[in-house]
N, CA, C and O atoms as CSV, one atom per row, in Angstrom:
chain,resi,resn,atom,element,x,y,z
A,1,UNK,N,N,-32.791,13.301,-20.425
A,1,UNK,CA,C,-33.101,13.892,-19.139
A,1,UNK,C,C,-31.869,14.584,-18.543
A,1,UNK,O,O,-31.872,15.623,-17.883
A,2,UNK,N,N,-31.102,14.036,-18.794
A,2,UNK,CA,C,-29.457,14.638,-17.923
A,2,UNK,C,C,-29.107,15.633,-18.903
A,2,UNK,O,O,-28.606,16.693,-18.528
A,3,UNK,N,N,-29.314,15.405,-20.084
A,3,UNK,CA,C,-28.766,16.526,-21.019
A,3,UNK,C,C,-29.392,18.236,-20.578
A,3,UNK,O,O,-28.817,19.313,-20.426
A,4,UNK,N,N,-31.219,17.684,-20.455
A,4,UNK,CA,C,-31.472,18.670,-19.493
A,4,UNK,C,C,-31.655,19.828,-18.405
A,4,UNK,O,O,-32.195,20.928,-18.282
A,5,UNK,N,N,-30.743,18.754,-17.566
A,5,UNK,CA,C,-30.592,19.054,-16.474
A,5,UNK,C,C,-29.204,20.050,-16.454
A,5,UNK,O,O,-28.978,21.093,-15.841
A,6,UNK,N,N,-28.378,19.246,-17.409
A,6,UNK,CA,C,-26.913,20.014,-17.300
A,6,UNK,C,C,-27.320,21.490,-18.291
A,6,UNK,O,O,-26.664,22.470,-17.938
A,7,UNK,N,N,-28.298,21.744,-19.454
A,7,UNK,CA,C,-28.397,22.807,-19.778
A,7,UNK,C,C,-29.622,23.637,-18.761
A,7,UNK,O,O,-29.928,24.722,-19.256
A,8,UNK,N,N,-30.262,23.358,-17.621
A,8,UNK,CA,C,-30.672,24.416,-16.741
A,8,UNK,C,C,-29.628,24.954,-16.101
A,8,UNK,O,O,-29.485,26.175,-16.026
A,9,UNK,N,N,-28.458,23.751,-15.363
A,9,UNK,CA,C,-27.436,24.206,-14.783
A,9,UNK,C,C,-27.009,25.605,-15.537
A,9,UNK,O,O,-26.925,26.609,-14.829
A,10,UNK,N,N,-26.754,25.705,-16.845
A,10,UNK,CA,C,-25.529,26.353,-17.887
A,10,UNK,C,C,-26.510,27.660,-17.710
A,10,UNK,O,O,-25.966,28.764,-17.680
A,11,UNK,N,N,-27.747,27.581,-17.608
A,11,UNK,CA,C,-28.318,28.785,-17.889
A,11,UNK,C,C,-28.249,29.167,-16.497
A,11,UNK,O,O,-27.571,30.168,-16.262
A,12,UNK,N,N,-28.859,28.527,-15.429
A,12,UNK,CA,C,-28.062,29.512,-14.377
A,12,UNK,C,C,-27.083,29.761,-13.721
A,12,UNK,O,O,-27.190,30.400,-12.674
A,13,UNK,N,N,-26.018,29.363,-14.130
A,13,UNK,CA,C,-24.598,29.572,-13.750
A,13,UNK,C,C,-24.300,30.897,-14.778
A,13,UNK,O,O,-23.723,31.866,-14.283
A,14,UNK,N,N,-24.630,30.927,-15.969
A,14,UNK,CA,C,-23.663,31.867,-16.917
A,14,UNK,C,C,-25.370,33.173,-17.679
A,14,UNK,O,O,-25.030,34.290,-18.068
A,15,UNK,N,N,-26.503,32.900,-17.736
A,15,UNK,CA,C,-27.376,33.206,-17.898
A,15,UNK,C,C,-27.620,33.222,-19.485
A,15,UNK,O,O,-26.812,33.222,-20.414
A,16,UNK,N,N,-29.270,33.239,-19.461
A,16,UNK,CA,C,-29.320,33.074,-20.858
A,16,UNK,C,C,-28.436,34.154,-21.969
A,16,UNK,O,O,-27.832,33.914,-23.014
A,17,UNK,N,N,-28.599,35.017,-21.453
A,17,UNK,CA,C,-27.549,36.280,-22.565
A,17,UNK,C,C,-26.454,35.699,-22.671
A,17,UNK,O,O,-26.015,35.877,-23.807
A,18,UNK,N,N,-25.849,35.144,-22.107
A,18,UNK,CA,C,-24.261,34.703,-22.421
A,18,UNK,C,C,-24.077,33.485,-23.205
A,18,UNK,O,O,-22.952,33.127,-23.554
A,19,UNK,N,N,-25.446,32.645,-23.581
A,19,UNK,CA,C,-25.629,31.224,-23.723
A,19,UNK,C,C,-24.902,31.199,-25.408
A,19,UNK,O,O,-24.239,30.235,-25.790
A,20,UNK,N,N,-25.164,32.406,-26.269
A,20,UNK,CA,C,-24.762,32.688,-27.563
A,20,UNK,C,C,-23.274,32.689,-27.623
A,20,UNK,O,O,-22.609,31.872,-28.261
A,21,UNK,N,N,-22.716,33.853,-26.776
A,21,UNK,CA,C,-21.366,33.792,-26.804
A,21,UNK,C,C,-20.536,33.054,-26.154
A,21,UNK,O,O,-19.323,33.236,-26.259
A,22,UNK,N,N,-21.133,31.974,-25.273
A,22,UNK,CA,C,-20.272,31.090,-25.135
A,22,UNK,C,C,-20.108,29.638,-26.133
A,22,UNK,O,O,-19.232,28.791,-25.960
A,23,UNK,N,N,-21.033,29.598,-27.057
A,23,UNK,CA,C,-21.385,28.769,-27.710
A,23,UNK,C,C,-20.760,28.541,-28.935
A,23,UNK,O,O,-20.598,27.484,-29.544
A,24,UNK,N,N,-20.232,30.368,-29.374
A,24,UNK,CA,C,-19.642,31.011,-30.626
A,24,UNK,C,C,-17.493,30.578,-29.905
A,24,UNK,O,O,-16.466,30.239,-30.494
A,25,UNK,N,N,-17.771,30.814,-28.733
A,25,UNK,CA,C,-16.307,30.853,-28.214
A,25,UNK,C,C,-15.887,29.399,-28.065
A,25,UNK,O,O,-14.732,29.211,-28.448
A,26,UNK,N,N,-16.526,28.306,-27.606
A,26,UNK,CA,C,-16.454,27.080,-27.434
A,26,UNK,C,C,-16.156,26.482,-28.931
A,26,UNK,O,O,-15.234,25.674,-29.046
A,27,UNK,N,N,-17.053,26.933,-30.274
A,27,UNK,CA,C,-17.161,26.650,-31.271
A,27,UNK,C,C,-15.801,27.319,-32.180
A,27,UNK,O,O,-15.563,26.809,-33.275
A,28,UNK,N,N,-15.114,28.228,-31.788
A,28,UNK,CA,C,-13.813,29.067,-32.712
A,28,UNK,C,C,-12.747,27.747,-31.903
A,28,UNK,O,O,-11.814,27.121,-32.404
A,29,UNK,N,N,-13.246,27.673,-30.702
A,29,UNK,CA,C,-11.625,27.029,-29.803
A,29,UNK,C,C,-11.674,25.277,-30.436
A,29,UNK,O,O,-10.656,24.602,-30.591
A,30,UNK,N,N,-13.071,24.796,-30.729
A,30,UNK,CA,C,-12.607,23.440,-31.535
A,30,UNK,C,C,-12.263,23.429,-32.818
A,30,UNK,O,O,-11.796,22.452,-33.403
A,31,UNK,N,N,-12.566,24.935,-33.486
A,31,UNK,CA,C,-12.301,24.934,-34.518
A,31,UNK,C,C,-10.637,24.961,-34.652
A,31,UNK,O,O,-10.057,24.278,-35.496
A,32,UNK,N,N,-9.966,25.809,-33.743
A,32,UNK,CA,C,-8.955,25.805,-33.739
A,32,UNK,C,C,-7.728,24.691,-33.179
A,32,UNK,O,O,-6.522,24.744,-33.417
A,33,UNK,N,N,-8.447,23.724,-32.394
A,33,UNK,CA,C,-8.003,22.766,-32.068
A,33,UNK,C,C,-7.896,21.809,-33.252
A,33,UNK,O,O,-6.911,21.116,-33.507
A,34,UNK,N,N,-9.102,21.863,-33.979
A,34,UNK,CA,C,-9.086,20.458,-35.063
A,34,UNK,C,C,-7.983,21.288,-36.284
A,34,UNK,O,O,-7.609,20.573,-37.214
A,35,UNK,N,N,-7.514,22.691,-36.260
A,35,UNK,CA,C,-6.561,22.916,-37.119
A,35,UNK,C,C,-5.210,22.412,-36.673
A,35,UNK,O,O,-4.428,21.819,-37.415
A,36,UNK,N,N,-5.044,22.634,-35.680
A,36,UNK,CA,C,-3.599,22.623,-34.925
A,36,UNK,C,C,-3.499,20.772,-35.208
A,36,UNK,O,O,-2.424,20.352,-35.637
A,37,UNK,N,N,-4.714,19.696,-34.933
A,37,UNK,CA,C,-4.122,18.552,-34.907
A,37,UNK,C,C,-4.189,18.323,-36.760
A,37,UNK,O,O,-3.221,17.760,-37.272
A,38,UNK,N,N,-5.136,18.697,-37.501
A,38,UNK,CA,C,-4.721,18.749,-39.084
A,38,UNK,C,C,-3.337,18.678,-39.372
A,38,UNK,O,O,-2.708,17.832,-40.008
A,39,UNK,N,N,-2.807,20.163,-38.542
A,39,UNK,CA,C,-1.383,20.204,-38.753
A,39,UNK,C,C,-0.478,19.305,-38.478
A,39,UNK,O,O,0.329,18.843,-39.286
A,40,UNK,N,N,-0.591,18.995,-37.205
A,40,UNK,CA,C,0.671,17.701,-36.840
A,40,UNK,C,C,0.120,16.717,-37.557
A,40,UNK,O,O,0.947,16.363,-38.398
A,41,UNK,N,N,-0.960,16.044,-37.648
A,41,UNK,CA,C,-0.952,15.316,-38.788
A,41,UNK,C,C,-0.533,15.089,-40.013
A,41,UNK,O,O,-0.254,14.011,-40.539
A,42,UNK,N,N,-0.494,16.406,-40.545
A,42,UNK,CA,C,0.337,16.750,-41.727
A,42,UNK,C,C,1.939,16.656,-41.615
A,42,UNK,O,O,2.500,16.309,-42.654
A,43,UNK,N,N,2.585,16.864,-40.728
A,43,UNK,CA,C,3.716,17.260,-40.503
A,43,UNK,C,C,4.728,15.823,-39.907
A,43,UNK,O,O,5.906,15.559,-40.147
A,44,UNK,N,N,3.599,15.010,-38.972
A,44,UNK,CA,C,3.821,13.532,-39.018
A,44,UNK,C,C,3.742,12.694,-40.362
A,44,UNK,O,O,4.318,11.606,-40.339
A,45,UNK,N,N,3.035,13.108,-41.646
A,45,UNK,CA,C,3.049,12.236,-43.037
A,45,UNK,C,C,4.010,12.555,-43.407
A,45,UNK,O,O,4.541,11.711,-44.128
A,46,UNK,N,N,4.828,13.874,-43.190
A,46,UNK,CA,C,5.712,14.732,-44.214
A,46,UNK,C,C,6.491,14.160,-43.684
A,46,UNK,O,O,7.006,13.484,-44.575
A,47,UNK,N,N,7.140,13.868,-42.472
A,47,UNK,CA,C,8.417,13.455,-41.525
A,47,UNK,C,C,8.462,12.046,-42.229
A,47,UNK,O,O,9.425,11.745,-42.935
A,48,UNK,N,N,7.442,11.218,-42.032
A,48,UNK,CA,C,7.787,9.644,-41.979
A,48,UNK,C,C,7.373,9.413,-43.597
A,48,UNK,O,O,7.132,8.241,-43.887
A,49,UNK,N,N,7.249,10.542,-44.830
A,49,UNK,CA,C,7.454,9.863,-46.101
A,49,UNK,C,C,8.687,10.472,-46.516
A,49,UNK,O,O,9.112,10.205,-47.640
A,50,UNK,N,N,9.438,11.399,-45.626
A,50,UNK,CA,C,10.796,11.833,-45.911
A,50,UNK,C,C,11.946,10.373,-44.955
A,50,UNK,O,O,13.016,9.830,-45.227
A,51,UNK,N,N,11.295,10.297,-44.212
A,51,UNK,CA,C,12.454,8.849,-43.370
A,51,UNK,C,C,12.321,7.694,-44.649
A,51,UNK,O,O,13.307,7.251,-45.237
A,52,UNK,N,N,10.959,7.316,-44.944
A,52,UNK,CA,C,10.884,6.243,-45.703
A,52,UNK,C,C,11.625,6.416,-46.657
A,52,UNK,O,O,12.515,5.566,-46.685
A,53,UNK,N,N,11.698,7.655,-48.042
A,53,UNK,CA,C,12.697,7.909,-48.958
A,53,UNK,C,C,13.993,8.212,-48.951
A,53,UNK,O,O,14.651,8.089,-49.984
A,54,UNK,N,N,14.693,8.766,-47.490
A,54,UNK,CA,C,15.623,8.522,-47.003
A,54,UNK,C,C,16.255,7.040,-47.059
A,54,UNK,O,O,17.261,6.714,-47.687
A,55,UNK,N,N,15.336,6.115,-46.161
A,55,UNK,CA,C,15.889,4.657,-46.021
A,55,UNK,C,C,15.900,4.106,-47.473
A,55,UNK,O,O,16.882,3.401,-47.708
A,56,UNK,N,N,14.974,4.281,-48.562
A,56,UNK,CA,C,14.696,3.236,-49.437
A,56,UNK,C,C,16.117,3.553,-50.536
A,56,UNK,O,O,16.756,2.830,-51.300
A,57,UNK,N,N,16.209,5.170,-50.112
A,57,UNK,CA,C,18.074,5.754,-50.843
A,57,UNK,C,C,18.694,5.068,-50.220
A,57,UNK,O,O,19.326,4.258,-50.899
A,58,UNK,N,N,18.839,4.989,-49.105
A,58,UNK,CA,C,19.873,4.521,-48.191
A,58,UNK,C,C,19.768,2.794,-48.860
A,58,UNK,O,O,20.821,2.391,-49.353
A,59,UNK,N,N,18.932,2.112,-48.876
A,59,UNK,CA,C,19.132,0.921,-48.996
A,59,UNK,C,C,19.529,0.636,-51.301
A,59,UNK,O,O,20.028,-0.243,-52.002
A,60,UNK,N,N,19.043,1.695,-51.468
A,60,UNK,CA,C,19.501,1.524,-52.817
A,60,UNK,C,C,20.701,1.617,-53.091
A,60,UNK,O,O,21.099,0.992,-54.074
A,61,UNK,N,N,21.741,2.502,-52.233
A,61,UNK,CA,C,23.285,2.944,-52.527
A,61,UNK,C,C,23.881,1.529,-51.836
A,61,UNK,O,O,24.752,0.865,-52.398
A,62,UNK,N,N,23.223,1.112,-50.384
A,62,UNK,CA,C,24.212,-0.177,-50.351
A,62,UNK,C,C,23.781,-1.403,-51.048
A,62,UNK,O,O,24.413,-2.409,-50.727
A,63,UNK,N,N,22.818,-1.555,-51.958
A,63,UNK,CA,C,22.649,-2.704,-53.136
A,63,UNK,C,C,23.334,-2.762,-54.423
A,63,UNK,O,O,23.560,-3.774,-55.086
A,64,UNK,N,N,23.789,-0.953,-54.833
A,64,UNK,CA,C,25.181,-0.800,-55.660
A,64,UNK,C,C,26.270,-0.824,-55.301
A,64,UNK,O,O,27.236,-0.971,-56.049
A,65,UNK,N,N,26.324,-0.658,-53.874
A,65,UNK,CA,C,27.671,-0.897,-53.116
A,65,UNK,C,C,27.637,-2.469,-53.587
A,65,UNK,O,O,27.960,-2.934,-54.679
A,66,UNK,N,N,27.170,-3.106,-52.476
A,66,UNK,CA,C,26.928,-4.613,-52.557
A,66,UNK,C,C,27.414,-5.097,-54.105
A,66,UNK,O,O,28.521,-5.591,-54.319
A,67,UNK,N,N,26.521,-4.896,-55.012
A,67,UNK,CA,C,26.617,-5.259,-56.254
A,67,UNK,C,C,28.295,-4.867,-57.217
A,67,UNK,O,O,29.100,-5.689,-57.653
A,68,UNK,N,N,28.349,-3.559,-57.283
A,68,UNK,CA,C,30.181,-3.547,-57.362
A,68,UNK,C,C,31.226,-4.067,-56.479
A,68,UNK,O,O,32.332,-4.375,-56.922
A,69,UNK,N,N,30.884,-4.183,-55.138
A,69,UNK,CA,C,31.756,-4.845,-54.583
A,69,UNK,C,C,31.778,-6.322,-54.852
A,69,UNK,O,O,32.782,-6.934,-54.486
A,70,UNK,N,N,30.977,-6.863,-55.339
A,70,UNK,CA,C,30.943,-8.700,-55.575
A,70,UNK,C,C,31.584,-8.620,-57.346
A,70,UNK,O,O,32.199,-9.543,-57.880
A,71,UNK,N,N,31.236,-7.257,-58.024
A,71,UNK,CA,C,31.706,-7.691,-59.323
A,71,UNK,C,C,33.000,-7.402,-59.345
A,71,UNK,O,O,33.581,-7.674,-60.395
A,72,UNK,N,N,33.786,-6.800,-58.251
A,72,UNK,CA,C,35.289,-6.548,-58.516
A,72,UNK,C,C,36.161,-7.775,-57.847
A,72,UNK,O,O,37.389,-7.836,-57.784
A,73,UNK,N,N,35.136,-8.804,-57.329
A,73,UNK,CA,C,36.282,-10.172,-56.656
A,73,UNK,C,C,35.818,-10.551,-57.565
A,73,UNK,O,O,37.018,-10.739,-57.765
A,74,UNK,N,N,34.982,-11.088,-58.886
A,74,UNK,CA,C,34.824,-11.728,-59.650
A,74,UNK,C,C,35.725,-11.935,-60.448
A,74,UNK,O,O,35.552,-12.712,-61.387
């Protein structure tokens, strides 16, 4: 019933002729929204599997650190 009501509103506020092209314009702008968050999504995996391989180097050089440094007091 409300769904209704809010599409008599739409038709007489903007009229039926316009009902197409606003429908086509509403429909490009989510399209373009769900690209833009694709993207940062993408760009948030790329960041935090470059930190993770960063750290897991980082923690591999001080376990050879670690490890030559205990075999040279030996």
């Amino acid at each position: 019933m409300e769904l209704a009501f809010i599409l008599m509103i739409v038709v007489l506020l903007f009229g039926a002729n316009k009902l197409p092209e606003l429908a086509r314009s509403s429909g490009q702008a989510m399209g373009e929204f769900r690209k833009g968050r694709q993207e940062i999504e993408r760009e948030l995996k790329e960041a935090t599997s470059v930190e993770a391989s960063a750290s897991r180097a980082a923690e591999r050089e001080d376990a050879e650190l670690i490890e030559s440094e205990s075999g040279a007091t030996d």
